[in-house]
Amino acid sequence: GIQVEQSPPDLILQEGANSTLRCNFSDSVNNLQWFHQNPWGQLINLFYIPSGTKQNGRLSATTVATERYSLLYISSSQTTDSGVYFCAAPRGGSGAGSYQLTFGKGTKLSVIP
Amino acid sequence: GAVVSQHPSRVICKSGTSVKIECRSLDFQATTMFWYRQFPKKSLMLMATSNEGSKATYEQGVEKDKFLINHASLTLSTLTVTSAHPEDSSFYICSARDPRQGAGWNTEAFFGQGTRLTVV
């Protein structure tokens, strides 16, 4: 199955700073998602982005499918951005029937005032 | 986006008892749902795929007799942890894809709030 690697594993930011989180995947994909897990464990959908660039407020994401990576940008970070960010891709890559998602190990972000 | 609701959000049970966790798709029908387990400070690991009207598909190493899955309707899947032991304590999360976005696997997955199980 696909391998999903995220970097960095931990990140500490001063409030207001910008950051880039990276997700590398070992196979071609036609489905990639970014999530934010809040302190209560809830997974919040950030982006469904198999390719291209999307923006939502202070967050944006870019997936370069041909080079097998995706980036999540957080600008003007706030303390409420703290938590763990996961990317996930279909277990079988772009193969048929890849319903199940494989998650990376996550990036733990701490934004300090 | 689609709404997936999980209940309870937190449960404490005694060792040897069974616990049932419900996962509902509130505004769409889901023929397939997914159950994940997350250990502290770790990533999500798929446990099983729940199929409406048929048997669940379990991942390698997951005991099907320990983790009973029932997907009796198009909006409800349940996970029952049978004869729970302290090592079953974990965070369990369910997921489903919204078929209104299109058919198949190239659609966005949505997650329930999760259930934190503590076995004492």
PDB file of C-alpha atoms in Angstrom:
ATOM      1  CA  GLY A   1       0.000   0.000   0.000  1.00  0.00           C
ATOM      2  CA  ILE A   2       0.843   3.649  -0.223  1.00  0.00           C
ATOM      3  CA  GLN A   3       3.295   5.242   2.205  1.00  0.00           C
ATOM      4  CA  VAL A   4       2.474   8.707   3.518  1.00  0.00           C
ATOM      5  CA  GLU A   5       5.160  10.746   5.234  1.00  0.00           C
ATOM      6  CA  GLN A   6       4.729  14.109   6.898  1.00  0.00           C
ATOM      7  CA  SER A   7       7.243  16.683   7.979  1.00  0.00           C
ATOM      8  CA  PRO A   8       8.136  18.198  10.295  1.00  0.00           C
ATOM      9  CA  PRO A   9       6.804  15.989  13.111  1.00  0.00           C
ATOM     10  CA  ASP A  10       6.698  18.934  15.498  1.00  0.00           C
ATOM     11  CA  LEU A  11       6.523  22.659  14.936  1.00  0.00           C
ATOM     12  CA  ILE A  12       6.430  25.533  17.389  1.00  0.00           C
ATOM     13  CA  LEU A  13       5.433  28.942  16.099  1.00  0.00           C
ATOM     14  CA  GLN A  14       5.047  32.373  17.513  1.00  0.00           C
ATOM     15  CA  GLU A  15       1.576  33.762  16.968  1.00  0.00           C
ATOM     16  CA  GLY A  16       1.460  35.607  13.655  1.00  0.00           C
ATOM     17  CA  ALA A  17       4.131  33.525  11.968  1.00  0.00           C
ATOM     18  CA  ASN A  18       3.664  31.543   8.777  1.00  0.00           C
ATOM     19  CA  SER A  19       4.395  27.864   8.274  1.00  0.00           C
ATOM     20  CA  THR A  20       4.516  25.146   5.652  1.00  0.00           C
ATOM     21  CA  LEU A  21       3.694  21.524   6.348  1.00  0.00           C
ATOM     22  CA  ARG A  22       4.680  18.840   3.884  1.00  0.00           C
ATOM     23  CA  CYS A  23       3.153  15.514   2.903  1.00  0.00           C
ATOM     24  CA  ASN A  24       4.978  13.070   0.630  1.00  0.00           C
ATOM     25  CA  PHE A  25       3.299   9.993  -0.772  1.00  0.00           C
ATOM     26  CA  SER A  26       4.828   6.980  -2.446  1.00  0.00           C
ATOM     27  CA  ASP A  27       2.323   6.356  -5.225  1.00  0.00           C
ATOM     28  CA  SER A  28       0.195   8.357  -7.607  1.00  0.00           C
ATOM     29  CA  VAL A  29      -3.076   9.483  -6.099  1.00  0.00           C
ATOM     30  CA  ASN A  30      -6.347  10.975  -7.227  1.00  0.00           C
ATOM     31  CA  ASN A  31      -7.516  11.786  -3.724  1.00  0.00           C
ATOM     32  CA  LEU A  32      -5.660  13.578  -0.958  1.00  0.00           C
ATOM     33  CA  GLN A  33      -7.019  15.192   2.158  1.00  0.00           C
ATOM     34  CA  TRP A  34      -5.682  17.430   4.906  1.00  0.00           C
ATOM     35  CA  PHE A  35      -7.193  17.350   8.390  1.00  0.00           C
ATOM     36  CA  HIS A  36      -6.755  19.265  11.618  1.00  0.00           C
ATOM     37  CA  GLN A  37      -7.264  17.249  14.788  1.00  0.00           C
ATOM     38  CA  ASN A  38      -8.293  19.542  17.592  1.00  0.00           C
ATOM     39  CA  PRO A  39      -7.483  18.940  21.278  1.00  0.00           C
ATOM     40  CA  TRP A  40     -10.740  17.016  21.716  1.00  0.00           C
ATOM     41  CA  GLY A  41      -9.831  14.594  18.969  1.00  0.00           C
ATOM     42  CA  GLN A  42     -12.235  15.798  16.314  1.00  0.00           C
ATOM     43  CA  LEU A  43     -10.871  15.577  12.787  1.00  0.00           C
ATOM     44  CA  ILE A  44     -11.726  18.729  10.902  1.00  0.00           C
ATOM     45  CA  ASN A  45     -11.651  18.560   7.113  1.00  0.00           C
ATOM     46  CA  LEU A  46      -9.359  21.238   5.762  1.00  0.00           C
ATOM     47  CA  PHE A  47      -8.867  20.374   2.111  1.00  0.00           C
ATOM     48  CA  TYR A  48      -9.773  17.728  -0.390  1.00  0.00           C
ATOM     49  CA  ILE A  49      -7.057  18.368  -2.922  1.00  0.00           C
ATOM     50  CA  PRO A  50      -5.948  15.644  -5.317  1.00  0.00           C
ATOM     51  CA  SER A  51      -4.159  18.259  -7.418  1.00  0.00           C
ATOM     52  CA  GLY A  52      -3.758  22.005  -7.797  1.00  0.00           C
ATOM     53  CA  THR A  53      -4.110  24.735  -5.215  1.00  0.00           C
ATOM     54  CA  LYS A  54      -6.949  25.695  -2.934  1.00  0.00           C
ATOM     55  CA  GLN A  55      -7.315  28.442  -0.383  1.00  0.00           C
ATOM     56  CA  ASN A  56      -9.591  28.853   2.590  1.00  0.00           C
ATOM     57  CA  GLY A  57      -8.943  31.963   4.617  1.00  0.00           C
ATOM     58  CA  ARG A  58      -5.481  31.832   6.165  1.00  0.00           C
ATOM     59  CA  LEU A  59      -4.952  28.271   4.996  1.00  0.00           C
ATOM     60  CA  SER A  60      -4.036  27.088   1.559  1.00  0.00           C
ATOM     61  CA  ALA A  61      -2.883  23.798   0.101  1.00  0.00           C
ATOM     62  CA  THR A  62      -1.088  22.708  -3.013  1.00  0.00           C
ATOM     63  CA  THR A  63      -0.754  19.187  -4.355  1.00  0.00           C
ATOM     64  CA  VAL A  64       1.748  18.371  -7.075  1.00  0.00           C
ATOM     65  CA  ALA A  65       0.536  14.935  -8.001  1.00  0.00           C
ATOM     66  CA  THR A  66       3.268  14.277 -10.568  1.00  0.00           C
ATOM     67  CA  GLU A  67       5.926  14.807  -7.898  1.00  0.00           C
ATOM     68  CA  ARG A  68       3.930  13.066  -5.177  1.00  0.00           C
ATOM     69  CA  TYR A  69       3.740  15.732  -2.542  1.00  0.00           C
ATOM     70  CA  SER A  70       1.322  18.161  -1.008  1.00  0.00           C
ATOM     71  CA  LEU A  71       1.922  21.301   1.044  1.00  0.00           C
ATOM     72  CA  LEU A  72      -0.269  22.982   3.614  1.00  0.00           C
ATOM     73  CA  TYR A  73       0.374  26.665   4.245  1.00  0.00           C
ATOM     74  CA  ILE A  74      -0.748  28.417   7.391  1.00  0.00           C
ATOM     75  CA  SER A  75      -0.383  32.168   7.397  1.00  0.00           C
ATOM     76  CA  SER A  76      -0.618  34.552  10.344  1.00  0.00           C
ATOM     77  CA  SER A  77      -0.930  31.639  12.725  1.00  0.00           C
ATOM     78  CA  GLN A  78      -3.205  31.859  15.756  1.00  0.00           C
ATOM     79  CA  THR A  79      -3.235  29.888  18.991  1.00  0.00           C
ATOM     80  CA  THR A  80      -6.414  28.173  17.808  1.00  0.00           C
ATOM     81  CA  ASP A  81      -4.395  26.658  14.961  1.00  0.00           C
ATOM     82  CA  SER A  82      -2.616  24.443  17.477  1.00  0.00           C
ATOM     83  CA  GLY A  83      -3.202  20.727  17.150  1.00  0.00           C
ATOM     84  CA  VAL A  84      -2.154  17.912  14.893  1.00  0.00           C
ATOM     85  CA  TYR A  85      -2.354  18.158  11.127  1.00  0.00           C
ATOM     86  CA  PHE A  86      -2.760  14.970   9.152  1.00  0.00           C
ATOM     87  CA  CYS A  87      -2.674  14.255   5.471  1.00  0.00           C
ATOM     88  CA  ALA A  88      -4.252  11.097   4.100  1.00  0.00           C
ATOM     89  CA  ALA A  89      -4.281   9.341   0.754  1.00  0.00           C
ATOM     90  CA  PRO A  90      -6.050   6.252  -0.587  1.00  0.00           C
ATOM     91  CA  ARG A  91      -4.377   3.070   0.523  1.00  0.00           C
ATOM     92  CA  GLY A  92      -4.061   1.754  -3.003  1.00  0.00           C
ATOM     93  CA  GLY A  93      -2.965   5.036  -4.531  1.00  0.00           C
ATOM     94  CA  SER A  94      -4.916   5.753  -7.676  1.00  0.00           C
ATOM     95  CA  GLY A  95      -5.901   2.110  -8.045  1.00  0.00           C
ATOM     96  CA  ALA A  96      -9.503   1.051  -8.290  1.00  0.00           C
ATOM     97  CA  GLY A  97     -11.423   0.494  -5.098  1.00  0.00           C
ATOM     98  CA  SER A  98      -9.105   2.479  -2.859  1.00  0.00           C
ATOM     99  CA  TYR A  99     -11.797   3.512  -0.429  1.00  0.00           C
ATOM    100  CA  GLN A 100      -9.633   3.278   2.635  1.00  0.00           C
ATOM    101  CA  LEU A 101      -7.368   6.135   3.633  1.00  0.00           C
ATOM    102  CA  THR A 102      -3.804   5.816   4.836  1.00  0.00           C
ATOM    103  CA  PHE A 103      -2.763   8.563   7.209  1.00  0.00           C
ATOM    104  CA  GLY A 104       0.618  10.117   7.739  1.00  0.00           C
ATOM    105  CA  LYS A 105       1.962  10.370  11.277  1.00  0.00           C
ATOM    106  CA  GLY A 106       0.959  13.995  11.512  1.00  0.00           C
ATOM    107  CA  THR A 107       2.592  17.312  12.338  1.00  0.00           C
ATOM    108  CA  LYS A 108       1.997  18.599  15.826  1.00  0.00           C
ATOM    109  CA  LEU A 109       1.720  22.372  15.695  1.00  0.00           C
ATOM    110  CA  SER A 110       1.960  24.530  18.771  1.00  0.00           C
ATOM    111  CA  VAL A 111       1.280  28.242  18.365  1.00  0.00           C
ATOM    112  CA  ILE A 112       2.394  30.298  21.336  1.00  0.00           C
ATOM    113  CA  PRO A 113       1.187  33.829  22.154  1.00  0.00           C
TER     114      PRO A 113
ATOM    115  CA  GLY B   1     -19.825  19.188   4.162  1.00  0.00           C
ATOM    116  CA  ALA B   2     -21.473  15.964   5.160  1.00  0.00           C
ATOM    117  CA  VAL B   3     -22.142  15.228   8.813  1.00  0.00           C
ATOM    118  CA  VAL B   4     -21.044  12.066  10.572  1.00  0.00           C
ATOM    119  CA  SER B   5     -22.081  11.737  14.191  1.00  0.00           C
ATOM    120  CA  GLN B   6     -20.554   9.369  16.694  1.00  0.00           C
ATOM    121  CA  HIS B   7     -21.892   8.418  20.105  1.00  0.00           C
ATOM    122  CA  PRO B   8     -20.857   8.307  22.869  1.00  0.00           C
ATOM    123  CA  SER B   9     -17.961  10.738  22.838  1.00  0.00           C
ATOM    124  CA  ARG B  10     -16.523   9.270  25.995  1.00  0.00           C
ATOM    125  CA  VAL B  11     -17.137   6.031  27.861  1.00  0.00           C
ATOM    126  CA  ILE B  12     -15.605   4.344  30.870  1.00  0.00           C
ATOM    127  CA  CYS B  13     -16.351   0.684  31.393  1.00  0.00           C
ATOM    128  CA  LYS B  14     -15.250  -2.127  33.637  1.00  0.00           C
ATOM    129  CA  SER B  15     -12.951  -4.829  32.394  1.00  0.00           C
ATOM    130  CA  GLY B  16     -14.922  -7.750  30.987  1.00  0.00           C
ATOM    131  CA  THR B  17     -17.945  -5.756  29.880  1.00  0.00           C
ATOM    132  CA  SER B  18     -18.941  -4.829  26.330  1.00  0.00           C
ATOM    133  CA  VAL B  19     -19.287  -1.351  24.889  1.00  0.00           C
ATOM    134  CA  LYS B  20     -21.195  -0.288  21.787  1.00  0.00           C
ATOM    135  CA  ILE B  21     -20.207   2.757  19.751  1.00  0.00           C
ATOM    136  CA  GLU B  22     -22.573   4.202  17.154  1.00  0.00           C
ATOM    137  CA  CYS B  23     -21.674   5.989  13.951  1.00  0.00           C
ATOM    138  CA  ARG B  24     -24.394   7.745  11.990  1.00  0.00           C
ATOM    139  CA  SER B  25     -24.412   9.595   8.703  1.00  0.00           C
ATOM    140  CA  LEU B  26     -26.907  12.379   9.375  1.00  0.00           C
ATOM    141  CA  ASP B  27     -27.535  13.877   5.968  1.00  0.00           C
ATOM    142  CA  PHE B  28     -26.560  11.166   3.525  1.00  0.00           C
ATOM    143  CA  GLN B  29     -26.682   7.423   3.110  1.00  0.00           C
ATOM    144  CA  ALA B  30     -23.489   5.439   3.437  1.00  0.00           C
ATOM    145  CA  THR B  31     -23.212   1.889   2.178  1.00  0.00           C
ATOM    146  CA  THR B  32     -19.667   1.814   3.495  1.00  0.00           C
ATOM    147  CA  MET B  33     -18.233   3.198   6.691  1.00  0.00           C
ATOM    148  CA  PHE B  34     -14.772   2.901   8.168  1.00  0.00           C
ATOM    149  CA  TRP B  35     -13.583   2.411  11.724  1.00  0.00           C
ATOM    150  CA  TYR B  36     -10.206   3.715  12.860  1.00  0.00           C
ATOM    151  CA  ARG B  37      -8.299   3.441  16.090  1.00  0.00           C
ATOM    152  CA  GLN B  38      -5.866   6.006  17.417  1.00  0.00           C
ATOM    153  CA  PHE B  39      -3.399   5.474  20.235  1.00  0.00           C
ATOM    154  CA  PRO B  40      -2.142   8.487  22.196  1.00  0.00           C
ATOM    155  CA  LYS B  41       0.144  10.705  20.145  1.00  0.00           C
ATOM    156  CA  LYS B  42      -0.128   8.329  17.191  1.00  0.00           C
ATOM    157  CA  SER B  43      -1.766   8.342  13.815  1.00  0.00           C
ATOM    158  CA  LEU B  44      -5.058   6.770  12.790  1.00  0.00           C
ATOM    159  CA  MET B  45      -5.010   3.087  11.938  1.00  0.00           C
ATOM    160  CA  LEU B  46      -7.808   1.509   9.944  1.00  0.00           C
ATOM    161  CA  MET B  47      -9.477  -1.324  11.827  1.00  0.00           C
ATOM    162  CA  ALA B  48     -12.252  -2.399   9.506  1.00  0.00           C
ATOM    163  CA  THR B  49     -14.538  -1.476   6.660  1.00  0.00           C
ATOM    164  CA  SER B  50     -18.221  -1.719   7.485  1.00  0.00           C
ATOM    165  CA  ASN B  51     -20.511  -2.761   4.633  1.00  0.00           C
ATOM    166  CA  GLU B  52     -24.269  -2.243   4.786  1.00  0.00           C
ATOM    167  CA  GLY B  53     -26.095  -5.547   4.664  1.00  0.00           C
ATOM    168  CA  SER B  54     -22.984  -7.699   4.659  1.00  0.00           C
ATOM    169  CA  LYS B  55     -20.017  -8.661   6.771  1.00  0.00           C
ATOM    170  CA  ALA B  56     -17.353  -6.174   7.678  1.00  0.00           C
ATOM    171  CA  THR B  57     -13.864  -6.458   6.277  1.00  0.00           C
ATOM    172  CA  TYR B  58     -11.221  -6.445   8.981  1.00  0.00           C
ATOM    173  CA  GLU B  59      -7.627  -5.347   8.674  1.00  0.00           C
ATOM    174  CA  GLN B  60      -4.869  -7.799   9.359  1.00  0.00           C
ATOM    175  CA  GLY B  61      -4.303  -8.234  13.059  1.00  0.00           C
ATOM    176  CA  VAL B  62      -7.713  -6.935  14.147  1.00  0.00           C
ATOM    177  CA  GLU B  63      -9.725  -9.516  16.062  1.00  0.00           C
ATOM    178  CA  LYS B  64     -13.167  -9.715  14.527  1.00  0.00           C
ATOM    179  CA  ASP B  65     -14.599 -11.454  17.589  1.00  0.00           C
ATOM    180  CA  LYS B  66     -13.290  -8.679  19.808  1.00  0.00           C
ATOM    181  CA  PHE B  67     -14.497  -5.820  17.621  1.00  0.00           C
ATOM    182  CA  LEU B  68     -17.952  -6.646  16.307  1.00  0.00           C
ATOM    183  CA  ILE B  69     -19.221  -4.431  13.519  1.00  0.00           C
ATOM    184  CA  ASN B  70     -22.831  -4.207  12.402  1.00  0.00           C
ATOM    185  CA  HIS B  71     -23.978  -2.005   9.523  1.00  0.00           C
ATOM    186  CA  ALA B  72     -27.691  -2.653   9.685  1.00  0.00           C
ATOM    187  CA  SER B  73     -28.920   0.424   7.839  1.00  0.00           C
ATOM    188  CA  LEU B  74     -27.666   2.971   5.332  1.00  0.00           C
ATOM    189  CA  THR B  75     -27.124   5.531   8.076  1.00  0.00           C
ATOM    190  CA  LEU B  76     -25.853   3.518  11.021  1.00  0.00           C
ATOM    191  CA  SER B  77     -22.815   1.404  11.751  1.00  0.00           C
ATOM    192  CA  THR B  78     -21.964   0.135  15.218  1.00  0.00           C
ATOM    193  CA  LEU B  79     -18.718  -1.068  16.737  1.00  0.00           C
ATOM    194  CA  THR B  80     -18.997  -3.267  19.808  1.00  0.00           C
ATOM    195  CA  VAL B  81     -15.893  -3.885  21.855  1.00  0.00           C
ATOM    196  CA  THR B  82     -16.591  -7.203  23.525  1.00  0.00           C
ATOM    197  CA  SER B  83     -15.119  -8.337  26.834  1.00  0.00           C
ATOM    198  CA  ALA B  84     -13.145  -5.138  27.021  1.00  0.00           C
ATOM    199  CA  HIS B  85      -9.737  -5.056  28.681  1.00  0.00           C
ATOM    200  CA  PRO B  86      -7.497  -2.139  29.597  1.00  0.00           C
ATOM    201  CA  GLU B  87      -5.442  -2.638  26.426  1.00  0.00           C
ATOM    202  CA  ASP B  88      -8.594  -1.849  24.412  1.00  0.00           C
ATOM    203  CA  SER B  89      -8.567   1.654  25.841  1.00  0.00           C
ATOM    204  CA  SER B  90      -8.139   3.983  22.914  1.00  0.00           C
ATOM    205  CA  PHE B  91      -9.741   6.623  20.703  1.00  0.00           C
ATOM    206  CA  TYR B  92     -12.072   5.154  18.088  1.00  0.00           C
ATOM    207  CA  ILE B  93     -13.207   7.189  15.074  1.00  0.00           C
ATOM    208  CA  CYS B  94     -15.602   6.364  12.277  1.00  0.00           C
ATOM    209  CA  SER B  95     -15.677   7.762   8.776  1.00  0.00           C
ATOM    210  CA  ALA B  96     -17.847   7.761   5.699  1.00  0.00           C
ATOM    211  CA  ARG B  97     -17.744   9.194   2.197  1.00  0.00           C
ATOM    212  CA  ASP B  98     -20.537  11.364   0.888  1.00  0.00           C
ATOM    213  CA  PRO B  99     -21.957   9.680  -2.228  1.00  0.00           C
ATOM    214  CA  ARG B 100     -23.591  12.922  -3.305  1.00  0.00           C
ATOM    215  CA  GLN B 101     -20.125  14.088  -4.346  1.00  0.00           C
ATOM    216  CA  GLY B 102     -19.887  11.277  -6.849  1.00  0.00           C
ATOM    217  CA  ALA B 103     -19.459   7.568  -7.002  1.00  0.00           C
ATOM    218  CA  GLY B 104     -16.566   5.586  -5.678  1.00  0.00           C
ATOM    219  CA  TRP B 105     -13.476   6.375  -3.768  1.00  0.00           C
ATOM    220  CA  ASN B 106     -12.515   9.706  -5.263  1.00  0.00           C
ATOM    221  CA  THR B 107     -14.699  11.607  -2.870  1.00  0.00           C
ATOM    222  CA  GLU B 108     -14.091  13.402   0.378  1.00  0.00           C
ATOM    223  CA  ALA B 109     -14.183  11.405   3.607  1.00  0.00           C
ATOM    224  CA  PHE B 110     -15.832  12.827   6.725  1.00  0.00           C
ATOM    225  CA  PHE B 111     -15.228  11.773  10.294  1.00  0.00           C
ATOM    226  CA  GLY B 112     -17.244  11.467  13.452  1.00  0.00           C
ATOM    227  CA  GLN B 113     -16.246  13.200  16.667  1.00  0.00           C
ATOM    228  CA  GLY B 114     -14.564  10.079  17.988  1.00  0.00           C
ATOM    229  CA  THR B 115     -15.123   7.990  21.110  1.00  0.00           C
ATOM    230  CA  ARG B 116     -12.602   7.850  23.896  1.00  0.00           C
ATOM    231  CA  LEU B 117     -12.858   4.450  25.545  1.00  0.00           C
ATOM    232  CA  THR B 118     -11.308   3.827  28.939  1.00  0.00           C
ATOM    233  CA  VAL B 119     -11.438   0.313  30.370  1.00  0.00           C
ATOM    234  CA  VAL B 120     -10.763   0.099  34.094  1.00  0.00           C
TER     235      VAL B 120
END
